[in-house]
Coordinates of C-alpha atoms and ligand atoms in Angstrom, one line a residue:
X46 CA -0.1 0.0 0.2
X47 CA 1.2 3.4 -0.7
X48 CA 1.7 6.4 1.6
X49 CA -1.3 8.7 1.6
X50 CA -0.6 12.2 0.8
X51 CA -1.7 13.3 4.1
X52 CA 0.2 10.5 6.0
X53 CA 3.5 12.7 6.7
X54 CA 2.9 14.2 10.1
X55 CA 6.2 14.2 11.8
X56 CA 4.9 13.3 15.1
X57 CA 3.0 10.2 13.7
X58 CA 6.7 9.0 11.9
X59 CA 8.4 9.5 15.3
X60 CA 5.5 7.8 17.2
X61 CA 6.0 4.9 14.8
X62 CA 9.6 4.2 16.3
X63 CA 8.0 4.1 20.0
X64 CA 8.8 0.6 21.5
X65 CA 5.9 -1.9 22.3
X66 CA 6.6 -1.6 26.1
X67 CA 5.2 1.7 26.5
X68 CA 6.0 1.9 30.2
X69 CA 9.8 1.8 29.5
X70 CA 11.6 5.1 30.0
X71 CA 11.5 7.5 27.2
X72 CA 12.9 10.5 28.9
X73 CA 15.1 10.4 32.2
X74 CA 15.5 14.1 33.3
X75 CA 16.8 13.2 37.1
X76 CA 15.9 11.1 39.9
X77 CA 12.3 12.8 40.3
X78 CA 11.8 13.6 36.5
X79 CA 11.2 10.4 34.5
X80 CA 8.4 10.1 31.5
X81 CA 7.6 6.7 29.8
X82 CA 6.6 6.4 26.5
X83 CA 2.9 6.3 27.6
X84 CA 3.5 9.4 29.5
X85 CA 5.0 11.2 26.5
X86 CA 1.9 10.3 24.3
X87 CA -0.4 11.3 27.0
X88 CA 1.2 14.4 28.0
X89 CA 1.6 15.7 24.3
X90 CA -1.9 14.5 23.9
X91 CA -3.2 17.2 26.5
X92 CA -1.1 20.1 25.3
X93 CA -2.5 19.0 21.8
X94 CA -6.0 19.3 22.9
X95 CA -5.4 22.6 24.5
X96 CA -3.8 24.0 21.2
X97 CA -6.8 22.5 19.2
X98 CA -9.2 24.2 21.6
X99 CA -7.8 27.6 20.8
X100 CA -9.3 27.0 17.1
X101 CA -6.3 28.8 15.7
X102 CA -6.2 29.3 12.0
X103 CA -4.3 26.9 9.9
X104 CA -0.6 27.3 9.7
X105 CA -0.9 29.2 12.8
X106 CA 2.6 29.8 14.6
X107 CA 3.4 28.8 18.3
X108 CA 6.4 30.8 19.2
X109 CA 8.4 29.1 22.3
X110 CA 11.1 30.8 24.3
X111 CA 11.6 28.8 27.4
X112 CA 14.5 27.0 29.2
X113 CA 15.0 23.5 28.0
X114 CA 13.0 21.1 29.9
X115 CA 11.1 17.9 29.1
X116 CA 7.9 19.6 29.1
X117 CA 9.2 21.9 26.1
X118 CA 10.1 18.8 24.2
X119 CA 6.3 17.7 25.0
X120 CA 5.2 21.0 23.7
X121 CA 7.0 20.8 20.4
X122 CA 5.4 17.3 20.0
X123 CA 1.8 18.5 20.8
X124 CA 2.3 21.5 18.2
X125 CA 3.3 18.9 15.5
X126 CA 0.3 16.6 16.6
X127 CA -2.0 19.6 16.4
X128 CA -0.7 20.6 13.0
X129 CA 0.5 23.8 14.0
X130 CA 3.8 25.5 13.2
X131 CA 6.7 25.2 16.2
X132 CA 8.7 28.4 16.2
X133 CA 11.6 27.8 18.6
X134 CA 13.6 30.7 20.1
X135 CA 16.9 30.9 21.9
X136 CA 16.3 31.3 25.5
X137 CA 19.2 33.9 25.6
X138 CA 17.2 36.3 23.2
X139 CA 16.5 39.6 24.7
X140 CA 13.5 42.0 24.0
X141 CA 14.6 43.7 20.8
X142 CA 15.4 40.4 19.4
X143 CA 12.1 38.7 20.4
X144 CA 10.4 41.9 19.2
X145 CA 11.4 41.4 15.7
X146 CA 10.8 37.7 15.7
X147 CA 7.1 38.3 17.1
X148 CA 6.7 41.2 14.4
X149 CA 7.9 38.9 11.7
X150 CA 6.5 35.5 12.2
X151 CA 2.9 37.0 13.9
X152 CA 2.6 33.8 16.0
X153 CA -0.9 33.2 17.6
X154 CA 0.3 31.8 20.7
X155 CA 3.5 32.9 22.9
X156 CA 5.0 30.3 25.2
X157 CA 7.5 31.9 27.4
X158 CA 9.2 31.4 30.7
X159 CA 7.4 32.8 34.0
X160 CA 10.6 34.9 34.7
X161 CA 10.1 36.6 31.6
X162 CA 6.3 37.0 31.4
X163 CA 6.9 40.8 32.9
X164 CA 8.6 42.0 29.8
X165 CA 7.0 39.4 27.2
X166 CA 3.4 40.3 28.1
X167 CA 3.6 44.0 27.0
X168 CA 5.4 42.9 24.0
X169 CA 2.7 40.2 23.1
X170 CA -0.2 42.7 23.6
X171 CA 1.6 45.2 21.2
X172 CA 1.9 42.7 18.6
X173 CA -1.9 41.5 19.2
X174 CA -0.9 38.0 19.8
X175 CA -4.0 36.5 21.2
X176 CA -2.5 33.8 23.4
X177 CA 0.3 33.9 25.9
X178 CA 1.2 30.9 28.4
X179 CA 4.2 30.5 30.6
X180 CA 6.2 27.3 31.3
X181 CA 8.9 27.0 33.7
X182 CA 11.7 24.3 33.5
X183 CA 10.3 23.0 37.0
X184 CA 6.8 22.3 35.6
X185 CA 5.2 25.5 36.8
X186 CA 3.5 28.0 34.6
X187 CA 0.0 28.3 32.8
X188 CA 0.6 26.1 30.1
X189 CA 0.7 23.0 32.0
X190 CA -2.0 24.2 34.4
X191 CA -4.4 24.7 31.4
X192 CA -3.5 21.5 29.7
X193 CA -4.1 19.5 33.1
X194 CA -7.8 20.0 32.5
X195 CA -7.4 18.3 28.9
X196 CA -8.0 14.7 27.8
X197 CA -5.0 12.7 27.4
X198 CA -6.1 11.2 24.1
X199 CA -5.7 13.0 21.1
X200 CA -5.8 11.9 17.1
X201 CA -2.7 13.5 15.5
X202 CA -3.6 15.5 12.8
X203 CA -2.8 14.3 9.1
X204 CA -0.1 16.4 7.4
X205 CA 0.9 16.6 3.9
X206 CA 4.8 16.4 3.3
X207 CA 4.9 20.1 2.4
X208 CA 2.8 21.2 5.2
X209 CA 4.9 23.5 7.3
X210 CA 6.1 22.3 10.7
X211 CA 8.5 24.4 12.1
X212 CA 10.0 27.7 11.4
X213 CA 13.7 28.2 12.4
X214 CA 15.2 31.7 12.5
X215 CA 18.6 32.0 11.3
X216 CA 20.6 35.1 11.6
X217 CA 20.8 37.3 8.5
X218 CA 23.8 38.6 6.7
X219 CA 22.3 42.0 6.3
X220 CA 21.1 42.2 9.8
X221 CA 17.5 40.8 9.4
X222 CA 16.9 37.4 10.6
X223 CA 15.4 35.0 8.3
X224 CA 12.8 32.2 9.1
X225 CA 13.7 29.0 7.4
X226 CA 10.5 27.1 6.8
X227 CA 10.8 23.5 7.3
X228 CA 8.0 20.9 6.2
X229 CA 7.2 17.7 7.8
X230 CA 8.4 16.1 4.9
X231 CA 11.8 18.0 5.0
X232 CA 12.3 17.2 8.6
X233 CA 10.9 13.5 8.4
X234 CA 13.0 12.5 5.4
X235 CA 16.1 13.7 7.3
X236 CA 15.2 11.8 10.4
X237 CA 14.5 8.4 8.6
X238 CA 18.0 9.0 6.8
X239 CA 20.1 9.6 10.0
X240 CA 18.1 7.0 11.7
X241 CA 19.7 4.3 9.2
X242 CA 22.9 5.9 8.6
X243 CA 23.9 6.3 12.2
X244 CA 22.4 2.8 12.9
X245 CA 20.1 3.9 15.6
X246 CA 18.9 0.7 17.3
X247 CA 16.6 -0.3 20.2
X248 CA 18.6 -0.2 23.4
X249 CA 20.5 3.2 22.6
X250 CA 20.6 5.7 25.2
X251 CA 21.2 9.1 24.2
X252 CA 23.0 11.7 26.5
X253 CA 21.1 14.8 25.4
X254 CA 22.8 17.9 26.7
X255 CA 22.2 20.1 23.7
X256 CA 19.8 23.3 23.7
X257 CA 16.6 22.2 21.9
X258 CA 16.0 25.7 20.1
X259 CA 18.2 24.8 17.2
X260 CA 18.3 22.0 14.7
X261 CA 21.2 20.2 16.3
X262 CA 19.5 19.4 19.6
X263 CA 15.8 19.6 18.5
X264 CA 15.9 17.4 15.3
X265 CA 19.2 15.6 15.0
X266 CA 19.6 14.3 18.3
X267 CA 15.9 13.8 19.6
X268 CA 14.3 12.2 16.4
X269 CA 17.0 9.6 16.1
X270 CA 16.3 8.6 19.8
X271 CA 12.4 8.8 19.4
X272 CA 12.5 6.9 16.0
X273 CA 14.5 3.9 17.4
X274 CA 12.5 4.1 20.9
X275 CA 15.7 4.9 22.9
X276 CA 15.8 6.3 26.3
X277 CA 17.2 10.0 26.5
X278 CA 19.2 11.2 29.5
X279 CA 18.0 14.3 29.4
X280 CA 19.9 17.4 31.0
X281 CA 19.3 21.1 30.9
X282 CA 22.6 22.2 29.8
X283 CA 26.1 21.0 29.1
X284 CA 28.4 20.3 32.0
X285 CA 31.6 18.4 31.3
X286 CA 31.8 16.9 34.8
X287 CA 28.0 16.0 34.7
X288 CA 28.7 14.6 31.3
X289 CA 31.7 12.1 32.3
X290 CA 29.6 11.0 35.2
X291 CA 26.6 10.2 32.9
X292 CA 28.5 8.7 29.8
X293 CA 28.8 5.2 31.3
X294 CA 25.0 5.0 31.0
X295 CA 24.9 6.2 27.5
X296 CA 25.6 4.8 24.0
X297 CA 25.1 7.9 22.0
X298 CA 26.2 11.6 22.5
X299 CA 25.9 14.6 19.9
X300 CA 27.7 18.1 20.5
X301 CA 29.5 20.9 19.2
X302 CA 33.2 21.0 19.1
X303 CA 33.4 23.3 22.4
X304 CA 31.8 20.4 24.2
X305 CA 34.5 18.0 23.0
X306 CA 37.1 20.4 23.9
X307 CA 35.7 20.7 27.5
X308 CA 35.4 17.0 27.8
X309 CA 39.1 16.5 27.1
X310 CA 39.8 19.0 29.9
X311 CA 37.9 17.1 32.3
X312 CA 39.9 14.9 34.8
X313 CA 38.4 11.3 34.7
X314 CA 37.3 11.6 30.9
X315 CA 38.7 8.4 29.6
X316 CA 37.9 5.0 27.8
X317 CA 36.3 3.7 30.8
X318 CA 33.9 6.4 31.0
X319 CA 32.8 5.7 27.3
X320 CA 32.9 1.9 27.5
X321 CA 29.2 1.4 26.4
X322 CA 29.4 4.3 23.7
X323 CA 29.1 3.6 20.3
X324 CA 28.6 7.1 18.6
X325 CA 30.0 10.5 19.4
X326 CA 28.8 13.0 16.7
X327 CA 29.9 16.5 16.5
X328 CA 28.5 19.1 14.2
X329 CA 27.3 22.9 13.9
X330 CA 31.1 24.2 13.7
X331 CA 34.3 23.0 12.6
X332 CA 36.0 20.1 14.6
X333 CA 39.5 20.7 14.9
X334 CA 41.8 17.6 13.8
X335 CA 43.6 18.3 17.0
X336 CA 40.6 17.5 18.9
X337 CA 39.5 14.5 17.1
X338 CA 43.2 13.2 17.3
X339 CA 43.2 13.9 21.2
X340 CA 39.8 12.3 21.8
X341 CA 40.6 9.0 19.8
X342 CA 43.8 8.9 21.8
X343 CA 42.0 9.2 25.1
X344 CA 39.1 7.2 24.5
X345 CA 39.6 4.9 21.7
X346 CA 36.5 6.5 19.9
X347 CA 36.6 8.4 16.6
X348 CA 34.1 11.3 16.5
X349 CA 31.9 11.3 13.8
X350 CA 31.6 14.7 12.2
X351 CA 28.5 15.7 10.0
X352 CA 27.5 18.8 8.4
X353 CA 24.1 20.7 8.1
X354 CA 22.4 23.8 8.6
X355 CA 18.7 25.2 9.7
X356 CA 17.6 25.3 6.0
X357 CA 18.6 21.9 5.1
X358 CA 19.0 19.8 8.5
X359 CA 21.8 17.4 7.8
X360 CA 23.7 17.3 4.4
X361 CA 26.9 15.1 4.7
X362 CA 28.1 12.9 7.4
X363 CA 31.2 10.6 7.7
X364 CA 30.4 6.9 7.5
X365 CA 29.2 5.0 10.5
X366 CA 31.2 1.8 9.5
X367 CA 33.9 3.3 7.1
X368 CA 36.8 5.7 7.6
X369 CA 36.0 8.9 9.5
X370 CA 38.3 11.4 8.5
X371 CA 39.4 14.3 10.7
X372 CA 38.9 17.8 9.0
X373 CA 36.2 16.4 6.9
X374 CA 32.5 16.4 7.2
X375 CA 32.4 13.0 5.0
X376 CA 29.9 11.9 2.4
X377 CA 26.5 13.3 1.1
X378 CA 23.7 11.6 2.9
X379 CA 21.6 8.9 0.9
X380 CA 19.2 10.9 -1.5
X381 CA 20.9 14.2 -1.0
X382 CA 22.8 15.9 -3.8
X383 CA 25.7 17.9 -3.0
X384 CA 27.8 19.9 -5.4
X385 CA 30.9 22.1 -5.2
X386 CA 30.9 24.6 -8.1
X387 CA 32.8 27.6 -9.4
X388 CA 31.7 31.3 -9.8
X389 CA 30.1 30.4 -13.1
X390 CA 28.3 27.3 -11.4
X391 CA 30.7 24.8 -13.0
X392 CA 31.2 21.6 -11.0
X393 CA 34.8 22.1 -9.3
X394 CA 37.4 19.2 -9.7
X395 CA 38.7 17.3 -6.5
X396 CA 40.7 19.6 -4.5
X397 CA 39.1 22.6 -5.7
X398 CA 37.6 25.0 -3.5
X399 CA 34.1 26.4 -4.5
X400 CA 30.8 27.1 -3.0
X401 CA 28.8 24.4 -1.7
X402 CA 25.1 23.7 -2.9
X403 CA 22.4 21.1 -2.0
X404 CA 19.2 19.8 -3.3
X405 CA 17.0 16.9 -2.0
X406 CA 13.8 16.1 0.2
X407 CA 15.4 17.7 3.4
X408 CA 16.0 21.0 1.7
X409 CA 13.5 23.6 3.1
X410 CA 10.6 25.5 1.1
X411 CA 12.1 29.2 1.3
X412 CA 12.3 32.1 3.8
X413 CA 9.3 33.2 5.7
X414 CA 7.5 36.2 4.0
X415 CA 10.9 36.7 1.9
X416 CA 10.3 35.5 -1.6
X417 CA 13.0 37.6 -3.0
X418 CA 15.7 36.6 -0.7
X419 CA 14.4 32.7 -1.4
X420 CA 14.9 33.2 -5.0
X421 CA 18.3 34.7 -4.5
X422 CA 19.4 31.7 -2.4
X423 CA 18.2 29.0 -5.0
X424 CA 19.7 28.2 -8.5
X425 CA 17.5 27.6 -11.5
X426 CA 17.9 23.8 -10.9
X427 CA 16.7 24.3 -7.4
X428 CA 19.9 23.8 -5.5
X429 CA 20.1 25.7 -2.4
X430 CA 23.2 28.0 -2.0
X431 CA 24.5 27.1 1.6
X432 CA 26.9 30.0 1.8
X433 CA 29.7 27.7 2.7
X434 CA 33.0 27.0 0.6
X435 CA 34.3 23.4 0.4
X436 CA 36.3 21.0 -1.6
X437 CA 36.2 17.2 -2.5
X438 CA 39.1 14.9 -1.8
X439 CA 39.7 11.8 -4.0
X440 CA 37.6 9.7 -1.7
X441 CA 34.4 11.9 -2.2
X442 CA 34.9 13.4 1.2
X443 CA 33.7 17.0 1.7
X444 CA 35.7 19.7 3.5
X445 CA 34.3 22.8 4.7
X446 CA 37.0 25.5 4.2
X447 CA 35.2 28.6 4.9
X448 CA 32.1 30.6 4.4
X449 CA 31.0 33.1 1.8
X450 CA 28.9 34.6 4.2
X451 CA 30.3 36.8 7.1
X452 CA 29.3 34.8 10.0
X453 CA 31.0 33.9 13.3
X454 CA 30.4 30.6 14.8
X455 CA 30.9 30.5 18.4
X456 CA 30.4 27.5 20.6
X457 CA 28.0 26.3 17.8
X458 CA 26.0 29.4 17.6
X459 CA 26.3 31.6 14.6
X460 CA 26.8 35.5 15.1
X461 CA 26.6 38.1 12.1
X462 CA 28.8 40.8 12.5
X463 CA 26.6 43.4 11.1
X464 CA 24.0 42.9 13.6
X465 CA 26.5 43.7 16.4
X466 CA 28.3 46.4 14.4
X467 CA 24.8 48.3 14.1
X468 CA 24.3 48.3 17.6
X469 CA 27.9 49.5 18.3
X470 CA 27.4 52.5 15.7
X471 CA 24.3 53.5 17.5
X472 CA 26.2 53.9 20.7
X473 CA 27.2 57.5 21.8
X474 CA 30.7 58.3 21.0
X475 CA 31.2 55.4 18.5
X476 CA 32.0 56.7 14.9
X477 CA 32.3 53.4 13.3
X478 CA 32.8 49.5 14.3
X479 CA 33.9 46.3 13.0
X480 CA 33.1 42.9 14.4
X481 CA 35.3 39.8 13.7
X482 CA 35.8 36.4 14.9
X483 CA 39.1 35.4 16.4
X484 CA 40.4 32.0 17.2
X485 CA 39.3 30.9 20.6
X486 CA 40.3 27.3 22.5
X487 CA 37.0 27.0 24.0
X488 CA 34.4 28.5 21.6
X489 CA 36.4 27.9 18.3
X490 CA 35.8 31.5 17.3
X491 CA 35.1 34.4 19.9
X492 CA 33.2 37.5 18.8
X493 CA 35.6 40.5 19.1
X494 CA 34.8 44.1 18.4
X495 CA 37.0 47.0 17.2
X496 CA 35.5 50.4 17.8
X497 CA 36.4 54.0 16.6
X498 CA 35.8 57.0 18.8
X499 CA 33.9 60.2 17.6
X500 CA 36.5 62.9 17.7
X501 CA 37.1 63.9 21.2
X502 CA 35.1 60.9 22.8
X503 CA 36.5 58.5 25.0
X504 CA 35.3 55.0 25.0
X505 CA 35.1 52.3 27.9
X506 CA 35.3 48.8 26.7
X507 CA 33.4 47.6 29.7
X508 CA 30.6 50.0 29.5
X509 CA 30.0 48.9 25.9
X510 CA 29.8 45.4 26.8
X511 CA 27.5 46.4 29.3
X512 CA 25.2 48.1 27.2
X513 CA 25.3 45.4 24.7
X514 CA 24.3 42.7 27.2
X515 CA 21.3 44.5 28.3
X516 CA 20.1 44.4 24.4
X517 CA 21.1 41.1 23.0
X518 CA 21.8 37.4 23.7
X519 CA 25.0 36.9 25.7
X520 CA 26.6 34.7 23.2
X521 CA 26.6 37.5 20.6
X522 CA 28.5 40.1 22.9
X523 CA 32.0 40.7 22.1
X524 CA 34.3 38.7 24.6
X525 CA 36.8 41.7 23.9
X526 CA 36.3 45.3 22.5
X527 CA 39.4 47.2 21.1
X528 CA 39.3 50.8 20.6
X529 CA 41.5 52.1 17.5
X530 CA 42.0 55.4 16.0
X531 CA 40.8 54.0 12.4
X532 CA 39.7 50.9 10.4
X533 CA 41.9 49.5 8.0
X534 CA 40.2 50.2 4.4
X535 CA 41.3 49.0 0.6
X536 CA 41.2 51.2 -2.1
X537 CA 37.4 50.6 -2.5
X538 CA 36.9 51.9 1.1
X539 CA 36.0 48.4 2.3
X540 CA 37.1 47.3 6.0
X541 CA 39.8 45.0 5.8
X542 CA 38.8 42.3 8.3
X543 CA 41.4 40.1 7.6
X544 CA 43.8 42.7 8.8
X545 CA 41.8 43.2 11.9
X546 CA 41.9 39.1 12.4
X547 CA 45.6 39.3 11.9
X548 CA 46.2 42.3 14.4
X549 CA 43.5 41.2 17.2
X550 CA 43.5 37.3 16.7
X551 CA 46.9 37.3 18.4
X552 CA 46.1 39.1 21.6
X553 CA 46.7 37.3 24.8
X554 CA 42.8 36.2 24.8
X555 CA 43.8 33.9 22.0
X556 CA 45.5 31.5 24.0
X557 CA 42.5 31.4 26.6
Ligands
MLC546 C1 27.4 30.9 26.3 N1 28.2 31.9 26.1 C2 28.7 31.8 25.0 C3 28.2 30.8 24.5 N2 27.4 29.9 25.0 N3 29.6 32.8 24.5 C4 30.1 32.6 23.3 N4 29.6 31.6 22.5 C5 28.7 30.6 23.0 N5 28.2 29.4 22.3 C6 28.5 33.1 27.3 C7 27.2 33.2 28.0 O1 26.4 34.5 27.4 C8 27.8 33.8 29.3 O2 28.2 35.0 29.3 C9 28.6 32.8 29.6 O3 29.2 32.1 28.2 C10 28.3 31.4 30.6 O4 27.1 31.0 29.9 P1 26.5 29.4 30.1 O5 25.0 29.3 29.6 O6 26.9 29.0 31.4 O7 27.5 28.8 28.9 P2 27.7 27.6 28.8 O8 27.0 26.7 29.5 O9 29.4 27.4 28.9 O10 27.8 27.2 27.1 C11 28.6 26.9 26.2 C12 28.0 25.9 25.3 C13 26.5 26.4 24.6 C14 28.9 25.4 24.1 C15 27.7 24.7 26.1 O11 26.8 27.6 24.1 C16 26.2 25.4 23.7 O12 25.2 24.6 24.2 N6 26.2 25.5 22.4 C17 25.4 24.7 21.6 C18 24.8 25.5 20.7 C19 24.0 24.7 19.4 O13 23.3 23.8 19.9 N7 24.2 24.9 18.2 C20 23.6 24.4 17.2 C21 23.0 25.3 16.3 S1 22.2 24.4 15.0 P3 28.5 35.8 30.6 O14 29.3 37.1 29.7 O15 26.8 36.4 30.9 O16 29.2 35.1 31.6 C22 23.4 24.3 13.6 C23 23.3 23.6 12.5 C24 24.0 22.3 12.7 O17 24.4 24.9 13.8 O18 24.9 21.8 11.7 O19 23.8 21.6 13.7
AMP547 P1 22.9 27.4 11.4 O1 22.7 28.6 10.4 O2 23.0 28.0 12.7 O3 22.2 26.1 11.0 O4 24.5 26.9 11.0 C1 24.6 26.2 10.0 C2 26.3 26.6 9.5 O5 27.1 25.8 10.6 C3 26.5 25.9 8.3 O6 26.3 26.7 7.2 C4 28.2 25.8 8.5 O7 28.5 26.9 8.2 C5 28.3 25.5 10.1 N1 28.3 24.2 10.3 C6 27.6 23.1 10.6 N2 28.2 21.9 10.7 C7 29.7 22.1 10.5 C8 30.5 21.3 10.4 N3 30.8 20.0 11.0 N4 32.0 22.0 10.1 C9 31.9 23.2 9.6 N5 31.0 23.9 9.9 C10 29.9 23.6 10.0

C-alpha cells in the first residue's frame, strides 16, 4: 500500500518508532523526573488538545522561548500533533530580538518562561498575539495548568509532506533574521535517513545536553532517539563533569566542538567513561583535527563529524562503518545531492575550492515572507546555495574550508557581525565599528569588536559590553572590545577584516 498524501505528520512518523513496552523510560531527566513512552503520548495529547481548543487558523505559529525542559519537548511534539507550526527561540534572546521575531512571524501563541512574563506580556499585547502562556523548567506555569484539564488522548492531525512544521530563524547577513520554513516532509525525510545511517537501534541511550531551540538538539539528536525507541538521559545544559558522570550509562552523544574540547579538559574522562558508547557525533562548527586525534587517543572513539544547517537539516556525514576522516564532514547523505561549484556554477574538480550547493527532500521550502531572498538563494535547477565553501577529496569526502557569508560561529551559535556592528554604531561616542571572529580555544571563534571613537570621545570597553548585554543574547556580545583610531580600508573603502583578524587574533586572549 502506498503512503497517503496526508500521511506525513512528523509526530506520527516518530511515534511509529516508539517501543512496544510503553512503560519503559523515554526521558530520564533526573531522579524525580522520568517520562515513560505512555507519559509522552498522554502529556503531548493534553497539550495538543489545549492548542486545538484555541481554534487557531491553519498554519498558526506557536512561538516558544523557554528554558530547556522535558515539558518543552512535549510542547514541540504537541504542536506537531495539532498541526501547527513550532517556532523555537533561543532562551538567551532579549527584548529587541524577540520583538523582531514576533513582529515577523506573527504567532498566534507565545509560550515564555515565567521569569520573562513581565516583559513579554506587553510585547505580545503590542503585536496583538492572542494567546500567551508560561512554562518553567520546574513544571510551573500556565501552559501545564491549562493542559491538565484536557483529555489525554488526541488523534494526531494528518499532514501533507509539504505542510509547514517548524520555522527556524537564522541570523541574516544584512541584519534581518530569516525564518527557514521546514515542512513535515523535510524534517521527516532527514530523520529517517539519519536513523539508518547512524544505525540507531533499540537499546540505545542518548545523553542529551544540547539546547533544543536549534536543529542540532531539536531534530538531529531527539528524532534519532524517538525513532528508535531509545531512552534519552536529558539534562538542561552541557556540563563536562556531569557528562563524564552520565556517559557510562549512554551509547550515543551529540555535541558541538566546544563540548568535546571541554570533555578532554575534564579529569576522569577516559575510555572507561565511554565503555558503552558506540557513537559520538560532532557538528554545527568545525571540529579541529587536533581535537579528533586527542579524543581518539584518550577514549579509543573516533568522533563522527557531520555537516548541516537550519535550512537543510543534515547534508553530509562521515560514515558509520567506514573511515571517519578528521577535518572532513564526510559524504553526502543518501538521497541528498551535494555539489561544489565555481563562480560560473560549474562543478569543481577534486581539491578545488568552490561554493557548496544542496538539493533533496531535506531542503527547506524558503524563507518566511521573503520570496525575493528565497529566489536569490536557489539556483535555476533548485539547488540551495549554502553560503559555505568546500572541496572534495579523492575519496568523495567534503571539507568545509570557509564561508562566503560573513558569519562567526562561537560555541556552535552563529553570530552575524553586521547585527553587532549596528548596535555598536548606534552608541554615543562611536564613529564606526568592525566585528570579527578570532580563534578561541573553547568557543572555536570568539566575537571581537574594534570600535573607533568620534573625535574627542572617550570609549569605555566595559561600558560597551554592559550596554550590549542589556540588549542582545549573551553569546553575541564581544568577549573583547578594542578601541582603535581608525579601521584599515582597501582602495574601495571596504574594511579589511583580514587585517583586523591578524592584528587582534594574536591578542593574549587568543590562548585562553
Ligand atoms: C554561552 N556563552 C557563550 C556561548 N554560550 N559565549 C560565546 N559563545 C557561546 N556559544 C556565554 C554566555 O552568554 C555567558 O556569558 C557565559 O558564556 C556562560 O554562559 P553558559 O550558558 O553557562 O555557557 P555554557 O554552558 O558554557 O555554554 C557553552 C555551550 C553552549 C557551548 C555549552 O553555548 C551550547 O550549548 N552551545 C550549543 C549551540 C548549538 O546547539 N548549536 C547548534 C545550532 S544548529 P556571561 O558574559 O554572561 O558570563 C546548527 C546546524 C548544525 O548550527 O549543523 O547543527
Ligand atoms: P545554522 O545557520 O545555525 O544552522 O548553522 C549552519 C552553519 O554551521 C553551516 O552553514 C556551516 O557554516 C556550519 N556548520 C555546521 N556543521 C559544520 C561542520 N561540521 N563543520 C563546519 N561548519 C559546520
